[in-house]
């Protein structure tokens, strides 16, 4: 039933492989597993789906091996987990010598003849899953219900058993199939004491009747009283009168409470008594000055709090603890889950305190635990240092870009093909899209590329004016004279209220240099003549598209954004996120990606290609948002914004960010 | 009388001077310390930089090349997530050994492992997938650039070999073509990388390290280390049964050992 089972070393050598009957080659799915799960620190759960296959895996951290089994997604095989564990144990014990003594050369040179053992284990696992036959229904004789009645019959004829029987019969009488039950009860008890059962039955029936009669009469009395009370209400209701509002039918004049004498005339309004001291507040302040926020940093307090639990854990335990600690320091000790759990808890809280989203911190710690379980520590390394080291490596791994991050190189490429490089900025409200757009255009101009800014934020008041001011400033900083007579920055806007996708499309074709004034010599729409041609404007190297900020839950706006991106096919889709965001980052990115994927018609939808992390100067070392964002999307952080002037644009330094994260 | 009283004085003076036993102990300790330091220094010198690193993009064929060099047999491979190292006898008659280290090529791991092993590198073999080169030229160039501007690589100047692997595939590009394309690409990268925004902690990304000579187009001969291009095929023309096709690579390894 299995498609394949592979055992390979973490260094990449396949040690043993089993190909099922109809299974395709195992390499591609296993590579996908490695790249998406192990390398992206999503090792929390041990199963992964790839196309039509489900892959389950297990890591051996002591000998650096990986065990992977693949089977069809539609099957639910219950014996797979047990099979992996058994195979792991057997393989490790059988080839322990090769691993320990010979090292890599041992792996290369020895042949691993594991087929027979594997077939045996597979057979055992399959049989154990079949062994549990479907449960057969019990007959009435075997059930507890019949046994209860028999027992009751046999026991004393006191009140209790009677009540039990009564309750049994009462319950039975309520349902429809009562007679069958009663009869069966009778039949089972029948041989033993038929007369007693019969008597009891009659007694109970009479008692029931009596009780019911009493209740009925009681209710009747109450009903009688009740029937009288609704009558006066009914009488009242017959005479239904329309409700009269005070001043309801009178006209508007009566409702006008404004003083006609004072309305509109300034002098007639009474001068209110107001106390300037209360309104202004502090009399001694300098007029026009804005005072700083006062706060005191309690960083030292935090450090003490974190250090003391560590110290206390070291001092704990008398002689036995000392000996254990010494033993732990020297010699080969393999890490167990129990050793790592308290430290991982602490690291998880530390990460959350540094503004990493909570669920991501949990998943990260799970993945690190899986990677370290069973690993043999070297001498003089404590568990804490090993875990911290592993976590640090995992964080650096996450922040490394999975694809090339070189905007200038791609712009040059687009220049060679005579088309503009289109970048779209999207994000929620107020994260700094327009500000960072201006910074990026400044950077591009410094490198000699001309920029066209497309104002596709047609909603927010002042958005177009903001971009116009930026354009004016940038042109003042880089006048056309210093760049060979061409304008380096231009704004393409169509005012407010229009469709953003349409403006973007027009801006891109304007940037390409078509549709200029003047006569075209060849009169061909797809003419690729360069700027000296009088029919076209100069054409721009980069088109930066600014969109309106929108909340990720706002479905119509997300649809509009997805349409803009799907229709215009920009070269780079950048998500702008602020570094202050916490758990919200996960939600934002997931929903943005989902919206872009849902509304795209293409086979491979355009998702977010990169992230701009803004407002980085406002967080001291709580840099966790960088981790959350890259973990969720596995896309790189292309730029970091560290202020509001044009020079405050940086690139991400993974080591510095991780150092700030791990710092206590 | 007087002579008698003068004599005990030098004897009384002697205990004030350091005891010869103490002095000899101190001298012995000093000798031990010096020998220890010398030994460490010499050993460090000898064992340092005895490694040959196998670098390259993912799926370039590094792990298979590693296996073929060491055992000569074909092995199935998966994406490596950690390094593998083994001692390699350069040739049957020479007793020189080098440590072959196969580093993972995946983007999230490659720089970390390079950091760890670059100090010990005597030579670097940069493996390139010749069949997929046209598609991947920018990524190959970027990784090569990152390796070349690394400060310890520039300082130690280990010999560099660019192995154009997968020559058994019909569409594989020749070493000459790969060389030309890489030179062009690295020329552009010099400009774009130095113009990138400075990184967060202020250290410029490859700023002070200038690749090659300014003003002239980039050429591999401008680098401080010796660079060679060879063609090879880890799989071999006869597939899994036959031998690998990499005599040039073996000869080069014998030369630098």
mmCIF file with all atom_site columns, C-alpha atoms in Angstrom, chain A residues 356-542:
data_model
loop_
_atom_site.group_PDB
_atom_site.id
_atom_site.type_symbol
_atom_site.label_atom_id
_atom_site.label_alt_id
_atom_site.label_comp_id
_atom_site.label_asym_id
_atom_site.label_entity_id
_atom_site.label_seq_id
_atom_site.pdbx_PDB_ins_code
_atom_site.Cartn_x
_atom_site.Cartn_y
_atom_site.Cartn_z
_atom_site.occupancy
_atom_site.B_iso_or_equiv
_atom_site.pdbx_formal_charge
_atom_site.auth_seq_id
_atom_site.auth_comp_id
_atom_site.auth_asym_id
_atom_site.auth_atom_id
_atom_site.pdbx_PDB_model_num
ATOM 1   C CA . UNK A 1 356 ? 7.182   37.518 17.381  1.00 0.00 ? 356 UNK A CA 1
ATOM 2   C CA . UNK A 1 357 ? 3.622   36.323 16.701  1.00 0.00 ? 357 UNK A CA 1
ATOM 3   C CA . UNK A 1 358 ? 2.580   33.754 19.293  1.00 0.00 ? 358 UNK A CA 1
ATOM 4   C CA . UNK A 1 359 ? 1.689   30.876 16.973  1.00 0.00 ? 359 UNK A CA 1
ATOM 5   C CA . UNK A 1 360 ? 4.903   31.310 15.045  1.00 0.00 ? 360 UNK A CA 1
ATOM 6   C CA . UNK A 1 361 ? 6.981   31.211 18.218  1.00 0.00 ? 361 UNK A CA 1
ATOM 7   C CA . UNK A 1 362 ? 5.234   27.960 19.159  1.00 0.00 ? 362 UNK A CA 1
ATOM 8   C CA . UNK A 1 363 ? 5.841   26.395 15.749  1.00 0.00 ? 363 UNK A CA 1
ATOM 9   C CA . UNK A 1 364 ? 9.473   27.483 15.743  1.00 0.00 ? 364 UNK A CA 1
ATOM 10  C CA . UNK A 1 365 ? 10.137  25.969 19.127  1.00 0.00 ? 365 UNK A CA 1
ATOM 11  C CA . UNK A 1 366 ? 8.417   22.730 18.084  1.00 0.00 ? 366 UNK A CA 1
ATOM 12  C CA . UNK A 1 367 ? 10.563  22.525 14.983  1.00 0.00 ? 367 UNK A CA 1
ATOM 13  C CA . UNK A 1 368 ? 13.767  23.150 16.925  1.00 0.00 ? 368 UNK A CA 1
ATOM 14  C CA . UNK A 1 369 ? 12.777  20.472 19.439  1.00 0.00 ? 369 UNK A CA 1
ATOM 15  C CA . UNK A 1 370 ? 12.246  17.959 16.641  1.00 0.00 ? 370 UNK A CA 1
ATOM 16  C CA . UNK A 1 371 ? 15.623  18.834 15.179  1.00 0.00 ? 371 UNK A CA 1
ATOM 17  C CA . UNK A 1 372 ? 17.447  18.369 18.463  1.00 0.00 ? 372 UNK A CA 1
ATOM 18  C CA . UNK A 1 373 ? 15.722  15.327 19.913  1.00 0.00 ? 373 UNK A CA 1
ATOM 19  C CA . UNK A 1 374 ? 18.203  12.520 20.399  1.00 0.00 ? 374 UNK A CA 1
ATOM 20  C CA . UNK A 1 375 ? 21.200  14.589 19.421  1.00 0.00 ? 375 UNK A CA 1
ATOM 21  C CA . UNK A 1 376 ? 24.411  13.842 21.249  1.00 0.00 ? 376 UNK A CA 1
ATOM 22  C CA . UNK A 1 377 ? 25.895  16.904 22.894  1.00 0.00 ? 377 UNK A CA 1
ATOM 23  C CA . UNK A 1 378 ? 29.616  17.533 22.871  1.00 0.00 ? 378 UNK A CA 1
ATOM 24  C CA . UNK A 1 379 ? 31.652  17.905 26.034  1.00 0.00 ? 379 UNK A CA 1
ATOM 25  C CA . UNK A 1 380 ? 31.290  21.052 28.075  1.00 0.00 ? 380 UNK A CA 1
ATOM 26  C CA . UNK A 1 381 ? 28.138  22.173 26.344  1.00 0.00 ? 381 UNK A CA 1
ATOM 27  C CA . UNK A 1 382 ? 25.004  22.674 28.383  1.00 0.00 ? 382 UNK A CA 1
ATOM 28  C CA . UNK A 1 383 ? 21.513  21.949 27.166  1.00 0.00 ? 383 UNK A CA 1
ATOM 29  C CA . UNK A 1 384 ? 20.724  25.668 27.242  1.00 0.00 ? 384 UNK A CA 1
ATOM 30  C CA . UNK A 1 385 ? 23.601  26.584 24.984  1.00 0.00 ? 385 UNK A CA 1
ATOM 31  C CA . UNK A 1 386 ? 22.767  23.823 22.502  1.00 0.00 ? 386 UNK A CA 1
ATOM 32  C CA . UNK A 1 387 ? 19.129  24.865 22.304  1.00 0.00 ? 387 UNK A CA 1
ATOM 33  C CA . UNK A 1 388 ? 20.025  28.530 21.961  1.00 0.00 ? 388 UNK A CA 1
ATOM 34  C CA . UNK A 1 389 ? 22.518  27.760 19.237  1.00 0.00 ? 389 UNK A CA 1
ATOM 35  C CA . UNK A 1 390 ? 19.963  25.688 17.327  1.00 0.00 ? 390 UNK A CA 1
ATOM 36  C CA . UNK A 1 391 ? 17.329  28.386 17.684  1.00 0.00 ? 391 UNK A CA 1
ATOM 37  C CA . UNK A 1 392 ? 19.739  31.029 16.468  1.00 0.00 ? 392 UNK A CA 1
ATOM 38  C CA . UNK A 1 393 ? 20.594  28.963 13.393  1.00 0.00 ? 393 UNK A CA 1
ATOM 39  C CA . UNK A 1 394 ? 16.910  28.382 12.708  1.00 0.00 ? 394 UNK A CA 1
ATOM 40  C CA . UNK A 1 395 ? 16.186  32.118 12.884  1.00 0.00 ? 395 UNK A CA 1
ATOM 41  C CA . UNK A 1 396 ? 19.042  33.015 10.545  1.00 0.00 ? 396 UNK A CA 1
ATOM 42  C CA . UNK A 1 397 ? 17.833  30.324 8.177   1.00 0.00 ? 397 UNK A CA 1
ATOM 43  C CA . UNK A 1 398 ? 14.339  31.820 8.118   1.00 0.00 ? 398 UNK A CA 1
ATOM 44  C CA . UNK A 1 399 ? 15.605  35.319 7.405   1.00 0.00 ? 399 UNK A CA 1
ATOM 45  C CA . UNK A 1 400 ? 17.815  34.241 4.487   1.00 0.00 ? 400 UNK A CA 1
ATOM 46  C CA . UNK A 1 401 ? 16.047  35.080 1.240   1.00 0.00 ? 401 UNK A CA 1
ATOM 47  C CA . UNK A 1 402 ? 14.818  32.086 -0.736  1.00 0.00 ? 402 UNK A CA 1
ATOM 48  C CA . UNK A 1 403 ? 15.234  33.927 -3.984  1.00 0.00 ? 403 UNK A CA 1
ATOM 49  C CA . UNK A 1 404 ? 17.456  36.621 -5.363  1.00 0.00 ? 404 UNK A CA 1
ATOM 50  C CA . UNK A 1 405 ? 16.886  40.091 -3.951  1.00 0.00 ? 405 UNK A CA 1
ATOM 51  C CA . UNK A 1 406 ? 18.418  42.551 -6.402  1.00 0.00 ? 406 UNK A CA 1
ATOM 52  C CA . UNK A 1 407 ? 16.013  45.167 -7.684  1.00 0.00 ? 407 UNK A CA 1
ATOM 53  C CA . UNK A 1 408 ? 18.621  47.110 -9.644  1.00 0.00 ? 408 UNK A CA 1
ATOM 54  C CA . UNK A 1 409 ? 19.666  44.036 -11.589 1.00 0.00 ? 409 UNK A CA 1
ATOM 55  C CA . UNK A 1 410 ? 16.074  43.314 -12.575 1.00 0.00 ? 410 UNK A CA 1
ATOM 56  C CA . UNK A 1 411 ? 15.508  46.938 -13.584 1.00 0.00 ? 411 UNK A CA 1
ATOM 57  C CA . UNK A 1 412 ? 18.536  46.730 -15.871 1.00 0.00 ? 412 UNK A CA 1
ATOM 58  C CA . UNK A 1 413 ? 17.100  43.593 -17.395 1.00 0.00 ? 413 UNK A CA 1
ATOM 59  C CA . UNK A 1 414 ? 13.786  45.302 -18.073 1.00 0.00 ? 414 UNK A CA 1
ATOM 60  C CA . UNK A 1 415 ? 15.643  48.302 -19.522 1.00 0.00 ? 415 UNK A CA 1
ATOM 61  C CA . UNK A 1 416 ? 17.300  46.001 -22.022 1.00 0.00 ? 416 UNK A CA 1
ATOM 62  C CA . UNK A 1 417 ? 13.880  44.752 -23.164 1.00 0.00 ? 417 UNK A CA 1
ATOM 63  C CA . UNK A 1 418 ? 12.606  48.318 -23.546 1.00 0.00 ? 418 UNK A CA 1
ATOM 64  C CA . UNK A 1 419 ? 9.859   48.016 -21.039 1.00 0.00 ? 419 UNK A CA 1
ATOM 65  C CA . UNK A 1 420 ? 9.426   49.601 -17.615 1.00 0.00 ? 420 UNK A CA 1
ATOM 66  C CA . UNK A 1 421 ? 9.878   47.645 -14.414 1.00 0.00 ? 421 UNK A CA 1
ATOM 67  C CA . UNK A 1 422 ? 6.570   47.782 -12.530 1.00 0.00 ? 422 UNK A CA 1
ATOM 68  C CA . UNK A 1 423 ? 6.479   47.662 -8.738  1.00 0.00 ? 423 UNK A CA 1
ATOM 69  C CA . UNK A 1 424 ? 3.214   47.637 -6.788  1.00 0.00 ? 424 UNK A CA 1
ATOM 70  C CA . UNK A 1 425 ? 2.939   48.591 -3.116  1.00 0.00 ? 425 UNK A CA 1
ATOM 71  C CA . UNK A 1 426 ? 0.112   47.119 -1.072  1.00 0.00 ? 426 UNK A CA 1
ATOM 72  C CA . UNK A 1 427 ? -0.672  46.956 2.588   1.00 0.00 ? 427 UNK A CA 1
ATOM 73  C CA . UNK A 1 428 ? -3.131  47.984 5.295   1.00 0.00 ? 428 UNK A CA 1
ATOM 74  C CA . UNK A 1 429 ? -3.853  51.578 6.248   1.00 0.00 ? 429 UNK A CA 1
ATOM 75  C CA . UNK A 1 430 ? -1.137  53.773 7.598   1.00 0.00 ? 430 UNK A CA 1
ATOM 76  C CA . UNK A 1 431 ? 1.921   51.556 7.306   1.00 0.00 ? 431 UNK A CA 1
ATOM 77  C CA . UNK A 1 432 ? 3.984   53.908 5.197   1.00 0.00 ? 432 UNK A CA 1
ATOM 78  C CA . UNK A 1 433 ? 3.391   52.953 1.585   1.00 0.00 ? 433 UNK A CA 1
ATOM 79  C CA . UNK A 1 434 ? 3.622   56.463 0.109   1.00 0.00 ? 434 UNK A CA 1
ATOM 80  C CA . UNK A 1 435 ? 6.576   57.441 2.279   1.00 0.00 ? 435 UNK A CA 1
ATOM 81  C CA . UNK A 1 436 ? 8.590   54.376 1.352   1.00 0.00 ? 436 UNK A CA 1
ATOM 82  C CA . UNK A 1 437 ? 7.594   54.755 -2.286  1.00 0.00 ? 437 UNK A CA 1
ATOM 83  C CA . UNK A 1 438 ? 9.229   58.173 -2.226  1.00 0.00 ? 438 UNK A CA 1
ATOM 84  C CA . UNK A 1 439 ? 12.344  56.758 -0.563  1.00 0.00 ? 439 UNK A CA 1
ATOM 85  C CA . UNK A 1 440 ? 12.647  54.012 -3.153  1.00 0.00 ? 440 UNK A CA 1
ATOM 86  C CA . UNK A 1 441 ? 12.228  56.476 -6.025  1.00 0.00 ? 441 UNK A CA 1
ATOM 87  C CA . UNK A 1 442 ? 15.003  58.612 -4.522  1.00 0.00 ? 442 UNK A CA 1
ATOM 88  C CA . UNK A 1 443 ? 17.261  55.566 -4.386  1.00 0.00 ? 443 UNK A CA 1
ATOM 89  C CA . UNK A 1 444 ? 16.463  54.621 -7.970  1.00 0.00 ? 444 UNK A CA 1
ATOM 90  C CA . UNK A 1 445 ? 17.102  58.151 -9.196  1.00 0.00 ? 445 UNK A CA 1
ATOM 91  C CA . UNK A 1 446 ? 20.473  58.189 -7.440  1.00 0.00 ? 446 UNK A CA 1
ATOM 92  C CA . UNK A 1 447 ? 21.311  55.100 -9.492  1.00 0.00 ? 447 UNK A CA 1
ATOM 93  C CA . UNK A 1 448 ? 20.317  56.752 -12.730 1.00 0.00 ? 448 UNK A CA 1
ATOM 94  C CA . UNK A 1 449 ? 16.892  55.278 -13.434 1.00 0.00 ? 449 UNK A CA 1
ATOM 95  C CA . UNK A 1 450 ? 13.902  57.445 -14.284 1.00 0.00 ? 450 UNK A CA 1
ATOM 96  C CA . UNK A 1 451 ? 10.758  56.833 -12.281 1.00 0.00 ? 451 UNK A CA 1
ATOM 97  C CA . UNK A 1 452 ? 7.065   57.248 -13.051 1.00 0.00 ? 452 UNK A CA 1
ATOM 98  C CA . UNK A 1 453 ? 4.842   57.322 -9.958  1.00 0.00 ? 453 UNK A CA 1
ATOM 99  C CA . UNK A 1 454 ? 1.294   56.095 -10.596 1.00 0.00 ? 454 UNK A CA 1
ATOM 100 C CA . UNK A 1 455 ? -1.167  57.526 -8.078  1.00 0.00 ? 455 UNK A CA 1
ATOM 101 C CA . UNK A 1 456 ? -3.620  54.654 -7.821  1.00 0.00 ? 456 UNK A CA 1
ATOM 102 C CA . UNK A 1 457 ? -4.735  55.667 -4.340  1.00 0.00 ? 457 UNK A CA 1
ATOM 103 C CA . UNK A 1 458 ? -7.919  57.351 -5.464  1.00 0.00 ? 458 UNK A CA 1
ATOM 104 C CA . UNK A 1 459 ? -9.667  57.134 -2.155  1.00 0.00 ? 459 UNK A CA 1
ATOM 105 C CA . UNK A 1 460 ? -7.681  58.760 0.617   1.00 0.00 ? 460 UNK A CA 1
ATOM 106 C CA . UNK A 1 461 ? -7.935  62.527 0.807   1.00 0.00 ? 461 UNK A CA 1
ATOM 107 C CA . UNK A 1 462 ? -4.627  64.165 -0.020  1.00 0.00 ? 462 UNK A CA 1
ATOM 108 C CA . UNK A 1 463 ? -2.974  61.045 -1.426  1.00 0.00 ? 463 UNK A CA 1
ATOM 109 C CA . UNK A 1 464 ? -2.408  62.560 -4.847  1.00 0.00 ? 464 UNK A CA 1
ATOM 110 C CA . UNK A 1 465 ? -1.210  65.857 -3.375  1.00 0.00 ? 465 UNK A CA 1
ATOM 111 C CA . UNK A 1 466 ? 1.210   63.968 -1.140  1.00 0.00 ? 466 UNK A CA 1
ATOM 112 C CA . UNK A 1 467 ? 2.749   62.244 -4.122  1.00 0.00 ? 467 UNK A CA 1
ATOM 113 C CA . UNK A 1 468 ? 2.845   65.504 -6.069  1.00 0.00 ? 468 UNK A CA 1
ATOM 114 C CA . UNK A 1 469 ? 4.797   67.145 -3.262  1.00 0.00 ? 469 UNK A CA 1
ATOM 115 C CA . UNK A 1 470 ? 7.241   64.253 -3.211  1.00 0.00 ? 470 UNK A CA 1
ATOM 116 C CA . UNK A 1 471 ? 7.664   64.501 -6.993  1.00 0.00 ? 471 UNK A CA 1
ATOM 117 C CA . UNK A 1 472 ? 8.365   68.212 -6.765  1.00 0.00 ? 472 UNK A CA 1
ATOM 118 C CA . UNK A 1 473 ? 10.940  67.695 -4.018  1.00 0.00 ? 473 UNK A CA 1
ATOM 119 C CA . UNK A 1 474 ? 12.683  64.882 -5.818  1.00 0.00 ? 474 UNK A CA 1
ATOM 120 C CA . UNK A 1 475 ? 12.877  66.916 -8.999  1.00 0.00 ? 475 UNK A CA 1
ATOM 121 C CA . UNK A 1 476 ? 14.362  69.766 -7.010  1.00 0.00 ? 476 UNK A CA 1
ATOM 122 C CA . UNK A 1 477 ? 16.982  67.411 -5.573  1.00 0.00 ? 477 UNK A CA 1
ATOM 123 C CA . UNK A 1 478 ? 17.736  65.893 -8.983  1.00 0.00 ? 478 UNK A CA 1
ATOM 124 C CA . UNK A 1 479 ? 17.009  68.524 -11.603 1.00 0.00 ? 479 UNK A CA 1
ATOM 125 C CA . UNK A 1 480 ? 16.855  67.484 -15.243 1.00 0.00 ? 480 UNK A CA 1
ATOM 126 C CA . UNK A 1 481 ? 20.037  69.399 -16.025 1.00 0.00 ? 481 UNK A CA 1
ATOM 127 C CA . UNK A 1 482 ? 22.159  67.031 -13.979 1.00 0.00 ? 482 UNK A CA 1
ATOM 128 C CA . UNK A 1 483 ? 20.723  63.978 -15.739 1.00 0.00 ? 483 UNK A CA 1
ATOM 129 C CA . UNK A 1 484 ? 21.144  64.845 -19.373 1.00 0.00 ? 484 UNK A CA 1
ATOM 130 C CA . UNK A 1 485 ? 17.989  66.865 -19.779 1.00 0.00 ? 485 UNK A CA 1
ATOM 131 C CA . UNK A 1 486 ? 15.414  64.252 -18.899 1.00 0.00 ? 486 UNK A CA 1
ATOM 132 C CA . UNK A 1 487 ? 12.971  64.505 -15.991 1.00 0.00 ? 487 UNK A CA 1
ATOM 133 C CA . UNK A 1 488 ? 13.819  61.807 -13.525 1.00 0.00 ? 488 UNK A CA 1
ATOM 134 C CA . UNK A 1 489 ? 10.487  61.714 -11.702 1.00 0.00 ? 489 UNK A CA 1
ATOM 135 C CA . UNK A 1 490 ? 7.010   62.290 -12.990 1.00 0.00 ? 490 UNK A CA 1
ATOM 136 C CA . UNK A 1 491 ? 3.601   61.762 -11.453 1.00 0.00 ? 491 UNK A CA 1
ATOM 137 C CA . UNK A 1 492 ? 0.790   60.063 -13.346 1.00 0.00 ? 492 UNK A CA 1
ATOM 138 C CA . UNK A 1 493 ? -2.530  60.813 -11.702 1.00 0.00 ? 493 UNK A CA 1
ATOM 139 C CA . UNK A 1 494 ? -6.175  61.013 -12.690 1.00 0.00 ? 494 UNK A CA 1
ATOM 140 C CA . UNK A 1 495 ? -7.634  62.564 -9.557  1.00 0.00 ? 495 UNK A CA 1
ATOM 141 C CA . UNK A 1 496 ? -9.923  60.877 -7.076  1.00 0.00 ? 496 UNK A CA 1
ATOM 142 C CA . UNK A 1 497 ? -12.729 58.374 -7.371  1.00 0.00 ? 497 UNK A CA 1
ATOM 143 C CA . UNK A 1 498 ? -11.567 56.545 -10.505 1.00 0.00 ? 498 UNK A CA 1
ATOM 144 C CA . UNK A 1 499 ? -10.800 52.859 -10.902 1.00 0.00 ? 499 UNK A CA 1
ATOM 145 C CA . UNK A 1 500 ? -7.312  52.099 -9.626  1.00 0.00 ? 500 UNK A CA 1
ATOM 146 C CA . UNK A 1 501 ? -6.654  49.195 -12.010 1.00 0.00 ? 501 UNK A CA 1
ATOM 147 C CA . UNK A 1 502 ? -7.458  51.359 -15.026 1.00 0.00 ? 502 UNK A CA 1
ATOM 148 C CA . UNK A 1 503 ? -5.133  54.126 -13.884 1.00 0.00 ? 503 UNK A CA 1
ATOM 149 C CA . UNK A 1 504 ? -2.355  51.583 -13.340 1.00 0.00 ? 504 UNK A CA 1
ATOM 150 C CA . UNK A 1 505 ? -2.767  50.188 -16.851 1.00 0.00 ? 505 UNK A CA 1
ATOM 151 C CA . UNK A 1 506 ? -2.660  53.672 -18.394 1.00 0.00 ? 506 UNK A CA 1
ATOM 152 C CA . UNK A 1 507 ? 0.353   54.597 -16.308 1.00 0.00 ? 507 UNK A CA 1
ATOM 153 C CA . UNK A 1 508 ? 2.251   51.507 -17.448 1.00 0.00 ? 508 UNK A CA 1
ATOM 154 C CA . UNK A 1 509 ? 1.583   52.173 -21.109 1.00 0.00 ? 509 UNK A CA 1
ATOM 155 C CA . UNK A 1 510 ? 2.558   55.821 -20.576 1.00 0.00 ? 510 UNK A CA 1
ATOM 156 C CA . UNK A 1 511 ? 5.727   54.615 -18.947 1.00 0.00 ? 511 UNK A CA 1
ATOM 157 C CA . UNK A 1 512 ? 6.460   52.379 -21.878 1.00 0.00 ? 512 UNK A CA 1
ATOM 158 C CA . UNK A 1 513 ? 6.627   55.491 -24.004 1.00 0.00 ? 513 UNK A CA 1
ATOM 159 C CA . UNK A 1 514 ? 3.752   54.936 -26.366 1.00 0.00 ? 514 UNK A CA 1
ATOM 160 C CA . UNK A 1 515 ? 0.935   57.302 -27.084 1.00 0.00 ? 515 UNK A CA 1
ATOM 161 C CA . UNK A 1 516 ? 2.967   60.431 -27.298 1.00 0.00 ? 516 UNK A CA 1
ATOM 162 C CA . UNK A 1 517 ? 2.016   63.519 -29.190 1.00 0.00 ? 517 UNK A CA 1
ATOM 163 C CA . UNK A 1 518 ? 3.329   64.085 -32.684 1.00 0.00 ? 518 UNK A CA 1
ATOM 164 C CA . UNK A 1 519 ? 3.327   62.054 -35.843 1.00 0.00 ? 519 UNK A CA 1
ATOM 165 C CA . UNK A 1 520 ? 4.399   58.476 -35.920 1.00 0.00 ? 520 UNK A CA 1
ATOM 166 C CA . UNK A 1 521 ? 6.423   57.587 -38.997 1.00 0.00 ? 521 UNK A CA 1
ATOM 167 C CA . UNK A 1 522 ? 5.528   53.925 -39.161 1.00 0.00 ? 522 UNK A CA 1
ATOM 168 C CA . UNK A 1 523 ? 2.035   54.144 -37.671 1.00 0.00 ? 523 UNK A CA 1
ATOM 169 C CA . UNK A 1 524 ? 2.484   50.827 -35.962 1.00 0.00 ? 524 UNK A CA 1
ATOM 170 C CA . UNK A 1 525 ? 1.096   50.311 -32.481 1.00 0.00 ? 525 UNK A CA 1
ATOM 171 C CA . UNK A 1 526 ? 3.751   47.848 -31.414 1.00 0.00 ? 526 UNK A CA 1
ATOM 172 C CA . UNK A 1 527 ? 6.618   50.060 -32.614 1.00 0.00 ? 527 UNK A CA 1
ATOM 173 C CA . UNK A 1 528 ? 9.636   49.685 -30.398 1.00 0.00 ? 528 UNK A CA 1
ATOM 174 C CA . UNK A 1 529 ? 11.508  52.785 -31.516 1.00 0.00 ? 529 UNK A CA 1
ATOM 175 C CA . UNK A 1 530 ? 13.594  54.445 -28.894 1.00 0.00 ? 530 UNK A CA 1
ATOM 176 C CA . UNK A 1 531 ? 13.095  57.966 -27.413 1.00 0.00 ? 531 UNK A CA 1
ATOM 177 C CA . UNK A 1 532 ? 14.437  60.104 -30.295 1.00 0.00 ? 532 UNK A CA 1
ATOM 178 C CA . UNK A 1 533 ? 11.281  59.134 -32.175 1.00 0.00 ? 533 UNK A CA 1
ATOM 179 C CA . UNK A 1 534 ? 8.966   62.197 -31.985 1.00 0.00 ? 534 UNK A CA 1
ATOM 180 C CA . UNK A 1 535 ? 5.804   60.183 -31.553 1.00 0.00 ? 535 UNK A CA 1
ATOM 181 C CA . UNK A 1 536 ? 6.611   59.039 -28.104 1.00 0.00 ? 536 UNK A CA 1
ATOM 182 C CA . UNK A 1 537 ? 7.543   60.495 -24.797 1.00 0.00 ? 537 UNK A CA 1
ATOM 183 C CA . UNK A 1 538 ? 10.785  59.419 -23.252 1.00 0.00 ? 538 UNK A CA 1
ATOM 184 C CA . UNK A 1 539 ? 9.587   56.267 -21.523 1.00 0.00 ? 539 UNK A CA 1
ATOM 185 C CA . UNK A 1 540 ? 10.475  55.490 -17.960 1.00 0.00 ? 540 UNK A CA 1
ATOM 186 C CA . UNK A 1 541 ? 12.654  52.791 -16.464 1.00 0.00 ? 541 UNK A CA 1
ATOM 187 C CA . UNK A 1 542 ? 10.542  52.080 -13.398 1.00 0.00 ? 542 UNK A CA 1
#
